[in-house]
PDB file of N, CA and C in Angstrom:
ATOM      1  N   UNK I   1      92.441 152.954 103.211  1.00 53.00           N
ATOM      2  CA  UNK I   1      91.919 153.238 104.536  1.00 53.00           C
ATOM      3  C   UNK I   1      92.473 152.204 105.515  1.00 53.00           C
ATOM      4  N   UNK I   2      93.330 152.710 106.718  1.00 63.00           N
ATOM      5  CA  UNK I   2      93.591 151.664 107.414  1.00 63.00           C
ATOM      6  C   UNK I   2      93.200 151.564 108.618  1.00 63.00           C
ATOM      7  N   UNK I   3      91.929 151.675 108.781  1.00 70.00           N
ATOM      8  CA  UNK I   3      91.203 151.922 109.714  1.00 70.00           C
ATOM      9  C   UNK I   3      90.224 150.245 109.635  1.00 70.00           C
ATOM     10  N   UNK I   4      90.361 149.811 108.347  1.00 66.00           N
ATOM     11  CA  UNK I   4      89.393 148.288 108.688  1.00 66.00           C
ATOM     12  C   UNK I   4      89.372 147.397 109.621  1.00 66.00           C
ATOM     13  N   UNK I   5      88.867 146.742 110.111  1.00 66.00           N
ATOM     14  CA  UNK I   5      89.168 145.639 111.183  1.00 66.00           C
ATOM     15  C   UNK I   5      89.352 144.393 110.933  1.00 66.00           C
ATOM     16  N   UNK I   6      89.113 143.862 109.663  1.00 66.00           N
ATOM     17  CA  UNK I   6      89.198 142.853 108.803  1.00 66.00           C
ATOM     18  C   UNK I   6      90.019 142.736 107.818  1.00 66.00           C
ATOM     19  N   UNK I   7      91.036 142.889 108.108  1.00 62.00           N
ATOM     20  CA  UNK I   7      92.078 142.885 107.414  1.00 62.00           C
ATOM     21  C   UNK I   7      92.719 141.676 107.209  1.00 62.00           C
ATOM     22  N   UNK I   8      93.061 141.038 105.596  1.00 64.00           N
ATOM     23  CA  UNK I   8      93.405 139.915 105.871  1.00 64.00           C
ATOM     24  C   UNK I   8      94.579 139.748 106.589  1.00 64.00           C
ATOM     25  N   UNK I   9      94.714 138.720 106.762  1.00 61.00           N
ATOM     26  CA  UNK I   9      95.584 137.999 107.409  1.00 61.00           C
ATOM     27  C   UNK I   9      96.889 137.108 106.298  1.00 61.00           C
ATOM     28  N   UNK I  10      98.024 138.233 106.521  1.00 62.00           N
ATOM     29  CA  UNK I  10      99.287 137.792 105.936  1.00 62.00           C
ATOM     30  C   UNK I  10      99.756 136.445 106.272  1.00 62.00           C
ATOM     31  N   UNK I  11      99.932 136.006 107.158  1.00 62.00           N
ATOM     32  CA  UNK I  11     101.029 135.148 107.668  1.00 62.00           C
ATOM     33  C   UNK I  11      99.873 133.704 107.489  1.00 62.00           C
ATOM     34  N   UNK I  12      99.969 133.012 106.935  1.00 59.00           N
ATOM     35  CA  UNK I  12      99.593 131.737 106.307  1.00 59.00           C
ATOM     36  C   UNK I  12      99.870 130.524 107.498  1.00 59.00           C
ATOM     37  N   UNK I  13      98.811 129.881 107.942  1.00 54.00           N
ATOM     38  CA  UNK I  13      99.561 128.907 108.911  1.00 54.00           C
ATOM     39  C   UNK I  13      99.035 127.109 108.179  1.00 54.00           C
ATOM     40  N   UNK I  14     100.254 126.850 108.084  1.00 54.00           N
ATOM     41  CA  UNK I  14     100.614 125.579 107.423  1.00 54.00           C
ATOM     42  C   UNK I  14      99.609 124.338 107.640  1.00 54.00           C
ATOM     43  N   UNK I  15      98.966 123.871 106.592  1.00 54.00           N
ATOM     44  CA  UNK I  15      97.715 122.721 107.273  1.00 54.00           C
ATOM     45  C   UNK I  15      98.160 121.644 107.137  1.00 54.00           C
ATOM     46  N   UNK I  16      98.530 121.032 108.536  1.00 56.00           N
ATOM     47  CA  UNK I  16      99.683 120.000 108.496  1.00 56.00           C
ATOM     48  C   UNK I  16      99.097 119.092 109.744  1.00 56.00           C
ATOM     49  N   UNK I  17      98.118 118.339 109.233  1.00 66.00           N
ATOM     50  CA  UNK I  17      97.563 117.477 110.232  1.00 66.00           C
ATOM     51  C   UNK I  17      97.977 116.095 110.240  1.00 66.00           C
ATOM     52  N   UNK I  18      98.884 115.887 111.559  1.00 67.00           N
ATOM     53  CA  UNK I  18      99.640 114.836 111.472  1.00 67.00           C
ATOM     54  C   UNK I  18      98.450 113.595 112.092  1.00 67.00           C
ATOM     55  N   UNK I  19      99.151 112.130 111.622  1.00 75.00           N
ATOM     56  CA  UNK I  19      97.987 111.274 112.256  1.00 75.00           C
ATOM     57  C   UNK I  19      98.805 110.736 113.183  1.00 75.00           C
ATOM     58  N   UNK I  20      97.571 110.208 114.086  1.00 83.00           N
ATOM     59  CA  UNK I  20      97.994 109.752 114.986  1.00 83.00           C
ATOM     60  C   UNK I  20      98.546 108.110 115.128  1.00 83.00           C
ATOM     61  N   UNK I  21      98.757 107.220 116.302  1.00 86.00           N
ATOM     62  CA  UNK I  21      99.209 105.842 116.369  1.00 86.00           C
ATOM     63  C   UNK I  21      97.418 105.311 115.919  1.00 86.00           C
ATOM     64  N   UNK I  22      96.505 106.015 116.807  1.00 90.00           N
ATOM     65  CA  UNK I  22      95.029 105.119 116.365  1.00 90.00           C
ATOM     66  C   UNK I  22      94.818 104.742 115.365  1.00 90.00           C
ATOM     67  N   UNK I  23      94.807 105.856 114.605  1.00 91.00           N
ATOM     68  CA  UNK I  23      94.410 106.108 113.457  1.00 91.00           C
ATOM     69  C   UNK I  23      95.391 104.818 112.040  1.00 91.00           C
ATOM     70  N   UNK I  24      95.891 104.967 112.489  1.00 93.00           N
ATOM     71  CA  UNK I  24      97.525 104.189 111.812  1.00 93.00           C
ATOM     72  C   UNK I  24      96.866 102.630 112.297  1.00 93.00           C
ATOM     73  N   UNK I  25      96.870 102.303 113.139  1.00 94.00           N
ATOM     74  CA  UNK I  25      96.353 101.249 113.923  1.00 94.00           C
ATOM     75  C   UNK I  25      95.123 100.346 113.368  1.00 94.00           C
ATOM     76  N   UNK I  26      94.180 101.516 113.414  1.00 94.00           N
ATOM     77  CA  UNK I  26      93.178 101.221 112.762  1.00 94.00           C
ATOM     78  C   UNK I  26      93.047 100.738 110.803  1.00 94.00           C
ATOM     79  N   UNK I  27      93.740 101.604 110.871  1.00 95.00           N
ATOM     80  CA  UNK I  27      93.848 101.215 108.955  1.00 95.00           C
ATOM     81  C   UNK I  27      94.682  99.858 108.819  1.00 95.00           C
ATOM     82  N   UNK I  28      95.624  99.541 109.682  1.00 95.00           N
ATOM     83  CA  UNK I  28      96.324  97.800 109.696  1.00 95.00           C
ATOM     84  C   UNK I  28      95.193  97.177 110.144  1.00 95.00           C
ATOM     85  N   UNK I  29      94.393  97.246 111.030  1.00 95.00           N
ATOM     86  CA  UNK I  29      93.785  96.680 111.398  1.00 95.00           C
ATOM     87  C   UNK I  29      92.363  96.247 110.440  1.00 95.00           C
ATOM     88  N   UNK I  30      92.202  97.140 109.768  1.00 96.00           N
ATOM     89  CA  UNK I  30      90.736  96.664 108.755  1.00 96.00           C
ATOM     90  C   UNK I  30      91.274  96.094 107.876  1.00 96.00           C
ATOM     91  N   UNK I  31      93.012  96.639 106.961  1.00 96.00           N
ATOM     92  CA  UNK I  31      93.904  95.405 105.779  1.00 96.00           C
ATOM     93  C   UNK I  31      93.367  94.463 106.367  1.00 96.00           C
ATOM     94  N   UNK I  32      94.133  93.737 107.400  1.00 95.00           N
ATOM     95  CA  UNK I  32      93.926  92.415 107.709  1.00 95.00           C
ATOM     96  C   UNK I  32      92.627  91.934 108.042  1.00 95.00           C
ATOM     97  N   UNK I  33      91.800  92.580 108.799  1.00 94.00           N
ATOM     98  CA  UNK I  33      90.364  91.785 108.780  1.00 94.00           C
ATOM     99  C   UNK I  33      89.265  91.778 107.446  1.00 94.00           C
ATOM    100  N   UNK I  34      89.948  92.828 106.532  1.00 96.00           N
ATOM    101  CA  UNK I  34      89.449  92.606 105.502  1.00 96.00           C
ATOM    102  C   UNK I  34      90.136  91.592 104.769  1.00 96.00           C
ATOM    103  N   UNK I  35      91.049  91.197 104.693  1.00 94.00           N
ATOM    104  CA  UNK I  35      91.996  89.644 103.705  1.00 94.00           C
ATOM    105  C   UNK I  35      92.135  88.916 105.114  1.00 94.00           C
ATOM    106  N   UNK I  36      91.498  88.836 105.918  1.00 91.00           N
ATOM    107  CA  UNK I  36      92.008  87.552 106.875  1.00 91.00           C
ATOM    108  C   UNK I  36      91.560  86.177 106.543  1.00 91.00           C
ATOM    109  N   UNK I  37      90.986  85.959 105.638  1.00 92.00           N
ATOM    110  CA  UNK I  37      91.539  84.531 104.798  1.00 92.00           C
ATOM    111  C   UNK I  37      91.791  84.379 103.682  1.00 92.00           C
ATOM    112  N   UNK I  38      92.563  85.617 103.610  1.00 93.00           N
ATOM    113  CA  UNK I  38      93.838  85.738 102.566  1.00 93.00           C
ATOM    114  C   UNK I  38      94.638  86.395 102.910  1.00 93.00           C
ATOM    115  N   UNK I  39      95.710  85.829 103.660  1.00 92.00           N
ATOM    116  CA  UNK I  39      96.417  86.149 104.287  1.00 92.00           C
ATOM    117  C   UNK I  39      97.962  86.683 103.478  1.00 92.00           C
ATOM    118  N   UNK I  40      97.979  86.473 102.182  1.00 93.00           N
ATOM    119  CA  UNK I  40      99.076  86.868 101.190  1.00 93.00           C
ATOM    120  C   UNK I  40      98.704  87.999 100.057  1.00 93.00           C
ATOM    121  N   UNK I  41      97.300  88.593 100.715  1.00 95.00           N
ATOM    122  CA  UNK I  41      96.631  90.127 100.009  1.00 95.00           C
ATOM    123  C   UNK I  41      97.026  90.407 101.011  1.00 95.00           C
ATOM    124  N   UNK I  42      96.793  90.324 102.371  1.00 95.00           N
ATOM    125  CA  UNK I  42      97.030  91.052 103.175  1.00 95.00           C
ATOM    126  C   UNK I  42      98.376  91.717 103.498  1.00 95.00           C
ATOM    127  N   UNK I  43      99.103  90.803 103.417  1.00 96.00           N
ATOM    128  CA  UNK I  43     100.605  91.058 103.167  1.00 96.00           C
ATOM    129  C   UNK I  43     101.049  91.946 102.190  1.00 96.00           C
ATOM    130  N   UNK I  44     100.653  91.376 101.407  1.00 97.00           N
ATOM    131  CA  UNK I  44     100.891  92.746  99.843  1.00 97.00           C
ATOM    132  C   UNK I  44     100.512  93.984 100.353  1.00 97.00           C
ATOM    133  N   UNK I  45      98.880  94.507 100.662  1.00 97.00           N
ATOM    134  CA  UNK I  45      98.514  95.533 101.247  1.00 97.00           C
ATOM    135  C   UNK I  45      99.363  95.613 102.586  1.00 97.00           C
ATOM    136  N   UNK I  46     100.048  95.185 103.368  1.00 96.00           N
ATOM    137  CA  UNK I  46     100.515  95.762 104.459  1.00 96.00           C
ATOM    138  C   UNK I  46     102.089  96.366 103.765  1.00 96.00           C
ATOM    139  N   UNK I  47     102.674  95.736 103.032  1.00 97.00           N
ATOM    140  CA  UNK I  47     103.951  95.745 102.419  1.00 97.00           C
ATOM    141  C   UNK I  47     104.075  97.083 101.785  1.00 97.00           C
ATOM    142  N   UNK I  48     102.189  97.521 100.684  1.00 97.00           N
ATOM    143  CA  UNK I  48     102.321  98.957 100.006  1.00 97.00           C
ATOM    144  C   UNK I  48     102.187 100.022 101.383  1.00 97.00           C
ATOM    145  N   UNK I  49     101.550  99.847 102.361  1.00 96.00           N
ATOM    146  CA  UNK I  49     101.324 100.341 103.537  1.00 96.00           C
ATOM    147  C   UNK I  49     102.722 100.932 104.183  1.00 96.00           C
ATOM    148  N   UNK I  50     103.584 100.221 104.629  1.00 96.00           N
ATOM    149  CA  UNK I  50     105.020 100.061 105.098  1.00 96.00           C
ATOM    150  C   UNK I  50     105.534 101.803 104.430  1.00 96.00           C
ATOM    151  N   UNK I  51     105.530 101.534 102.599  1.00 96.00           N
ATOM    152  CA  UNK I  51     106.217 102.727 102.039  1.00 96.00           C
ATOM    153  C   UNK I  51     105.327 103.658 102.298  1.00 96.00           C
ATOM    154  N   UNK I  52     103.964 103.626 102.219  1.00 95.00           N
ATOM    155  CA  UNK I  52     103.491 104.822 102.458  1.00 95.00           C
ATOM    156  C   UNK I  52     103.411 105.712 103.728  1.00 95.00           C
ATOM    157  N   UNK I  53     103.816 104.650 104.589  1.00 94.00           N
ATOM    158  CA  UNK I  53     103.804 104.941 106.324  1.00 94.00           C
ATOM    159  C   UNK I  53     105.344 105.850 106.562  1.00 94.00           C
ATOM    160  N   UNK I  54     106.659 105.466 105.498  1.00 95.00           N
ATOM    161  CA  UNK I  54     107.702 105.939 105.492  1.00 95.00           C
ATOM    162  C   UNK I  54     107.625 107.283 104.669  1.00 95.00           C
ATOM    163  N   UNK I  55     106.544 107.241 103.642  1.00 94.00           N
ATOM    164  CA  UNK I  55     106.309 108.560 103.169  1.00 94.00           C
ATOM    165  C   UNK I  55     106.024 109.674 104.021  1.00 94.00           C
ATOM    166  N   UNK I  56     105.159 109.307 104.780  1.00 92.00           N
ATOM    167  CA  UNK I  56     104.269 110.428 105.514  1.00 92.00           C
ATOM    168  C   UNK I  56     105.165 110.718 106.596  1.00 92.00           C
ATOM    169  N   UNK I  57     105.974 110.158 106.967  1.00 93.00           N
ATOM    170  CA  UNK I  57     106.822 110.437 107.947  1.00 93.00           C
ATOM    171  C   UNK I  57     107.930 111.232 107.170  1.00 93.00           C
ATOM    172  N   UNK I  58     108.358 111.035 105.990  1.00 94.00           N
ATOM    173  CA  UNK I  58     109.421 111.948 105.559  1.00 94.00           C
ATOM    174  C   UNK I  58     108.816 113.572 105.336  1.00 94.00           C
ATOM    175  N   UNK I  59     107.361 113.254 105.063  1.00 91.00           N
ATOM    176  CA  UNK I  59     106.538 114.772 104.840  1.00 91.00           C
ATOM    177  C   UNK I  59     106.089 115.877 106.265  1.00 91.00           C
ATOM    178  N   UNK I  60     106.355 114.431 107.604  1.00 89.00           N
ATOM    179  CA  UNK I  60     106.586 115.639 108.485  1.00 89.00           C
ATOM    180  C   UNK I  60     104.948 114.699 109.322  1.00 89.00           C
ATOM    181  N   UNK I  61     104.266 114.219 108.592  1.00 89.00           N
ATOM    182  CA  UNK I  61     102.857 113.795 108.608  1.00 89.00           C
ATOM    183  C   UNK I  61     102.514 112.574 109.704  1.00 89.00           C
ATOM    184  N   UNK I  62     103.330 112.399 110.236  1.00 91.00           N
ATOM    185  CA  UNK I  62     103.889 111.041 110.938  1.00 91.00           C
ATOM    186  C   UNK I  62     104.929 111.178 112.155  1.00 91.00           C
ATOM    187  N   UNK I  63     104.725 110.917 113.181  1.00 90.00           N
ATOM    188  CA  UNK I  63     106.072 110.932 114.489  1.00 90.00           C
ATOM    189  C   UNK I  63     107.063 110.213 114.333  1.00 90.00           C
ATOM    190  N   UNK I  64     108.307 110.174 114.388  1.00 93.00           N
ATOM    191  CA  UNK I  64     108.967 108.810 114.710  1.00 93.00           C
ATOM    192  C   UNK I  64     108.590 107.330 115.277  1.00 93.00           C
ATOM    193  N   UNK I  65     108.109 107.772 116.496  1.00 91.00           N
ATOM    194  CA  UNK I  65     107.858 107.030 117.431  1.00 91.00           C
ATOM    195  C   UNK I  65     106.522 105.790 116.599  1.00 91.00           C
ATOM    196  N   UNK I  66     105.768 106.858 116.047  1.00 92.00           N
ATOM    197  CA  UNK I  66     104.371 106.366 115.393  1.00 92.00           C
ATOM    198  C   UNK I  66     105.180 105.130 114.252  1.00 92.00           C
ATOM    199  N   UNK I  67     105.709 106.172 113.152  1.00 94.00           N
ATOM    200  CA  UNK I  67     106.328 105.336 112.401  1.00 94.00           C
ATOM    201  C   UNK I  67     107.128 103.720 112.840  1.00 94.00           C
ATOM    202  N   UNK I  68     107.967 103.746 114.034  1.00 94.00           N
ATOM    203  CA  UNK I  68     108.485 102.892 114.406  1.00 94.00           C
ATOM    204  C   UNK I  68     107.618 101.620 114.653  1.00 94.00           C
ATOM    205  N   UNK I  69     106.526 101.719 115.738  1.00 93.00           N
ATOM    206  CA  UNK I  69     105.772 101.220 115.816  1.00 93.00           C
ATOM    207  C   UNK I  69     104.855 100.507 114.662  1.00 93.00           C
ATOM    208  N   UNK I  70     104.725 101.022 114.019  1.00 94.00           N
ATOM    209  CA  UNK I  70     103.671 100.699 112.363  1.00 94.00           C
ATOM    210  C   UNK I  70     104.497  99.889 111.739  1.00 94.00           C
ATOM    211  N   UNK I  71     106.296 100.170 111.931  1.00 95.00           N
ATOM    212  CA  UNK I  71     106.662  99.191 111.046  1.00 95.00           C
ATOM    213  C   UNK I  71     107.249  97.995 111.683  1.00 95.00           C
ATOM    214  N   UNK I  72     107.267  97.867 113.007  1.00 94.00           N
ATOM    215  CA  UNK I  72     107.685  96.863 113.960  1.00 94.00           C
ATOM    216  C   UNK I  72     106.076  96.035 114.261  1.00 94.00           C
ATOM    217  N   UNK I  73     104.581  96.612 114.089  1.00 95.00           N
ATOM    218  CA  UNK I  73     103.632  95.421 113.722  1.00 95.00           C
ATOM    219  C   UNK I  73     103.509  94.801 112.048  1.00 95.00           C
ATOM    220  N   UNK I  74     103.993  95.531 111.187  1.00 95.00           N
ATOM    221  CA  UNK I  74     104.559  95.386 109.508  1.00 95.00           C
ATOM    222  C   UNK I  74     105.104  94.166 109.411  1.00 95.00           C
ATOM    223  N   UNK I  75     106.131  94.482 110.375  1.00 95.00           N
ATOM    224  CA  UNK I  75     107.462  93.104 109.660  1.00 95.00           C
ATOM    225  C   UNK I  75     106.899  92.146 110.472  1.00 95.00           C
ATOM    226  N   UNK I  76     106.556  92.036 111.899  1.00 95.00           N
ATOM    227  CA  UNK I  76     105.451  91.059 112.332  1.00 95.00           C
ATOM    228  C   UNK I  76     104.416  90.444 111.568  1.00 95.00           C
ATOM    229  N   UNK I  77     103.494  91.332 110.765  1.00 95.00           N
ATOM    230  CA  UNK I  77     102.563  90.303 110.017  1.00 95.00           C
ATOM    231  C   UNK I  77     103.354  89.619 108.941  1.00 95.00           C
ATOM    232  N   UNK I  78     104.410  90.618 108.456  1.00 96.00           N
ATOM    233  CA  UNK I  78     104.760  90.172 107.257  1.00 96.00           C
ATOM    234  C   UNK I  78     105.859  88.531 107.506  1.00 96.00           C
ATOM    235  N   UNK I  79     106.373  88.730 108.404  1.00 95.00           N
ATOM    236  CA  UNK I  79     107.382  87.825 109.016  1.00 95.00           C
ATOM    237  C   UNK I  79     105.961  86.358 109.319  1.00 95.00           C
ATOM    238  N   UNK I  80     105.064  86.613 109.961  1.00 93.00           N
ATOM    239  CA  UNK I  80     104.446  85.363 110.386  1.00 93.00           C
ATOM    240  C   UNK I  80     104.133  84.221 109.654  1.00 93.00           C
ATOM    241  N   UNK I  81     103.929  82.678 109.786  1.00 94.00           N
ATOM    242  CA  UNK I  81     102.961  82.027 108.961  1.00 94.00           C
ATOM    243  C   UNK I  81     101.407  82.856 109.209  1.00 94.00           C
ATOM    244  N   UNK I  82     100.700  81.506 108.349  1.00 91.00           N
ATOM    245  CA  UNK I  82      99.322  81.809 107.525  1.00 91.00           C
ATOM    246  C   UNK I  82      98.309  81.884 108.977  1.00 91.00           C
ATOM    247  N   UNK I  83      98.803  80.682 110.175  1.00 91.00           N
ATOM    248  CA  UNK I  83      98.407  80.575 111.081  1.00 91.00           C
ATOM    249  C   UNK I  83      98.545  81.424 112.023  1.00 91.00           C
ATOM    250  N   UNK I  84      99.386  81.937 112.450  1.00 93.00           N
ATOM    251  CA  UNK I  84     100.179  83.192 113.373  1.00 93.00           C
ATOM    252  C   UNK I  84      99.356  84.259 112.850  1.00 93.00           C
ATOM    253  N   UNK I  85      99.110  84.612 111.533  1.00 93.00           N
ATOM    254  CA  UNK I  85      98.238  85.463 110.944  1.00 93.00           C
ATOM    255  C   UNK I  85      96.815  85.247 112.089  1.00 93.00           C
ATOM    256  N   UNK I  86      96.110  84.308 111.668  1.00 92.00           N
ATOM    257  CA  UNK I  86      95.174  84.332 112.428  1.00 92.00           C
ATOM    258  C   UNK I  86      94.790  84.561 114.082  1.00 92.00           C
ATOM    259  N   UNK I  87      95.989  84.428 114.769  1.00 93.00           N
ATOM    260  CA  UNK I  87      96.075  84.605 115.973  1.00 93.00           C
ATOM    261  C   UNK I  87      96.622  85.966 116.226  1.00 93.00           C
ATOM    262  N   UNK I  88      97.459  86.386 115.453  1.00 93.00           N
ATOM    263  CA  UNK I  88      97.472  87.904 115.793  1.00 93.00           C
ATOM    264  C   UNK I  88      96.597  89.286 115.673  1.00 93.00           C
ATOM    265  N   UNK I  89      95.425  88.302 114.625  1.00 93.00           N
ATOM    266  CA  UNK I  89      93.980  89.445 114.567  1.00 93.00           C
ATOM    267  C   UNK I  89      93.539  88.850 115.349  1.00 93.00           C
ATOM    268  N   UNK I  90      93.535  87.937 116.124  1.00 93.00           N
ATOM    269  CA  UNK I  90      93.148  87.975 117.594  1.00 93.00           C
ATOM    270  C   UNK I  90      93.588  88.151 118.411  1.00 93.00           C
ATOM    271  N   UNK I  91      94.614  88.964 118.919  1.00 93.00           N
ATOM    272  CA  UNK I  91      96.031  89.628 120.012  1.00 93.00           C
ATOM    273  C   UNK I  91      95.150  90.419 120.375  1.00 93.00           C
ATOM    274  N   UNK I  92      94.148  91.013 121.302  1.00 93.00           N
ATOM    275  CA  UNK I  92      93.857  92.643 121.536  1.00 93.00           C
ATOM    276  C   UNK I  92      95.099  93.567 121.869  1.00 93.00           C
ATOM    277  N   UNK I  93      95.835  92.722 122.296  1.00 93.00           N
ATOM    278  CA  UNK I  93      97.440  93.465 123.113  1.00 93.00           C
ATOM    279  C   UNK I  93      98.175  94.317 121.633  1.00 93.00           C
ATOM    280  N   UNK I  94      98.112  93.664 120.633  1.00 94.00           N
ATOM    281  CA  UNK I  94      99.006  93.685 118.924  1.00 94.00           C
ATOM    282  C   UNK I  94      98.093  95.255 118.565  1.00 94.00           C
ATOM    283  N   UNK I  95      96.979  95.326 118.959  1.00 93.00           N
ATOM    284  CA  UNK I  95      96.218  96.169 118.332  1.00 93.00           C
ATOM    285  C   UNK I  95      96.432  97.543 119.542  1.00 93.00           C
ATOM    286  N   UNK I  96      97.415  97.607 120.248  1.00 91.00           N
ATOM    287  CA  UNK I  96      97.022  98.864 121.034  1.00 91.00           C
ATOM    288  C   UNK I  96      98.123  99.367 121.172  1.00 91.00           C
ATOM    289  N   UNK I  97      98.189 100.553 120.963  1.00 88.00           N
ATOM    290  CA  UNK I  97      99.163 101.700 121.183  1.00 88.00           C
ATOM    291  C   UNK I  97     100.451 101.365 121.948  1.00 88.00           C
ATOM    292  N   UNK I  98     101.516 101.384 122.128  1.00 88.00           N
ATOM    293  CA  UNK I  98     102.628 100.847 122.473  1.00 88.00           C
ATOM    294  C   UNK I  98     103.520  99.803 122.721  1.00 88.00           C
ATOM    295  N   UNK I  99     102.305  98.667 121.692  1.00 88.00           N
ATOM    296  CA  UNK I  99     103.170  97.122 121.480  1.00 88.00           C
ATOM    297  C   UNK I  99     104.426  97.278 121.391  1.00 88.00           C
ATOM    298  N   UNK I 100     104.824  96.065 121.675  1.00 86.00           N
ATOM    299  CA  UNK I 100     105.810  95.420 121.670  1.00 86.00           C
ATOM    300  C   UNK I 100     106.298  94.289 121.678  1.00 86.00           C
ATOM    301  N   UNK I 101     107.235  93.965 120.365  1.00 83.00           N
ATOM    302  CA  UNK I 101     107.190  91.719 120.308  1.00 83.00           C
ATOM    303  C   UNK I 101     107.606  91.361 121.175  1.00 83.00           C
ATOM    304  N   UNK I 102     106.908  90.279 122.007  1.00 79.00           N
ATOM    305  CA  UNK I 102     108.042  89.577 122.992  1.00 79.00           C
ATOM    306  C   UNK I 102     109.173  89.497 122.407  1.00 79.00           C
ATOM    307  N   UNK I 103     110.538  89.877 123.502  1.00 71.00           N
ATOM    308  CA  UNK I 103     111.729  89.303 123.415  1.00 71.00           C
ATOM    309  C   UNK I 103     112.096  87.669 123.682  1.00 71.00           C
ATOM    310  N   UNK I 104     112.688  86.930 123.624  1.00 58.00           N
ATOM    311  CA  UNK I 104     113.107  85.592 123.523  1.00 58.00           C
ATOM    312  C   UNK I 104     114.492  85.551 123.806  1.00 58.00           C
ATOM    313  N   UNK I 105     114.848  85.089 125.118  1.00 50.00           N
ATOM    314  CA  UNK I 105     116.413  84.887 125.426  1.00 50.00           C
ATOM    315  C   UNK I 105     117.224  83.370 124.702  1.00 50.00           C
ATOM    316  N   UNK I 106     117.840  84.100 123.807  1.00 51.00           N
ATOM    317  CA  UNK I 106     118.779  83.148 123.183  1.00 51.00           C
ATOM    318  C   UNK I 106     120.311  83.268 123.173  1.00 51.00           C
ATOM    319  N   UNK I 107     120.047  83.488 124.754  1.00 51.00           N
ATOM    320  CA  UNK I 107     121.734  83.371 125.076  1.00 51.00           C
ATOM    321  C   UNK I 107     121.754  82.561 126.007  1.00 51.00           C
ATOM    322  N   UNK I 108     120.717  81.688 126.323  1.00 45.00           N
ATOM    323  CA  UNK I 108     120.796  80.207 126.911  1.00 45.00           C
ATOM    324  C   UNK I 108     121.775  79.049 126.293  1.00 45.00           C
TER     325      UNK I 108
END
């Protein structure tokens, strides 16, 4: 009978919920305040973080832009001393959507 009105529905739409920079943001952000005086767990957890952040971006799950960002505050924690650690979970600037490291002119 093709007269039903409820007919399923062929065409399948893909459940592909990408995350956002917050969201991304937020999960660096509890690593480190959760090991912030252990600042070389934290690192480890940001380091397994890094590949998984490159995963989700190869699955489609992730922006470029997002990705870039996640791994340009990454090599920042990971790059800092123990001390710099502590001052950058206190940056509010480090924690918001479109950071960026100061540049440093060294062509003086």
């Amino acid at each position: 009978m093709g007269w039903w009105p409820f007919a399923r529905n062929k065409d399948k739409i893909p459940d592909l919920i990408m995350k956002d920079t917050r969201t991304l943001l937020n999960d660096l952000q509890d690593i480190c305040e959760r090991n912030f005086d252990k600042p070389a767990e934290a690192r480890r957890q940001i380091q397994q973080s890094l590949t998984e952040w490159q995963d989700l971006h190869k699955q489609g799950l992730i922006s470029e832009d997002a990705l870039d960002g996640m791994i340009l505050r990454g090599s920042e924690l990971l790059r800092c001393s123990d001390e710099e650690f502590s001052n950058i979970l206190d940056n509010l600037e480090f924690w918001k959507p479109g950071w960026r490291p100061e540049k440093t002119n060294t062509l003086e």
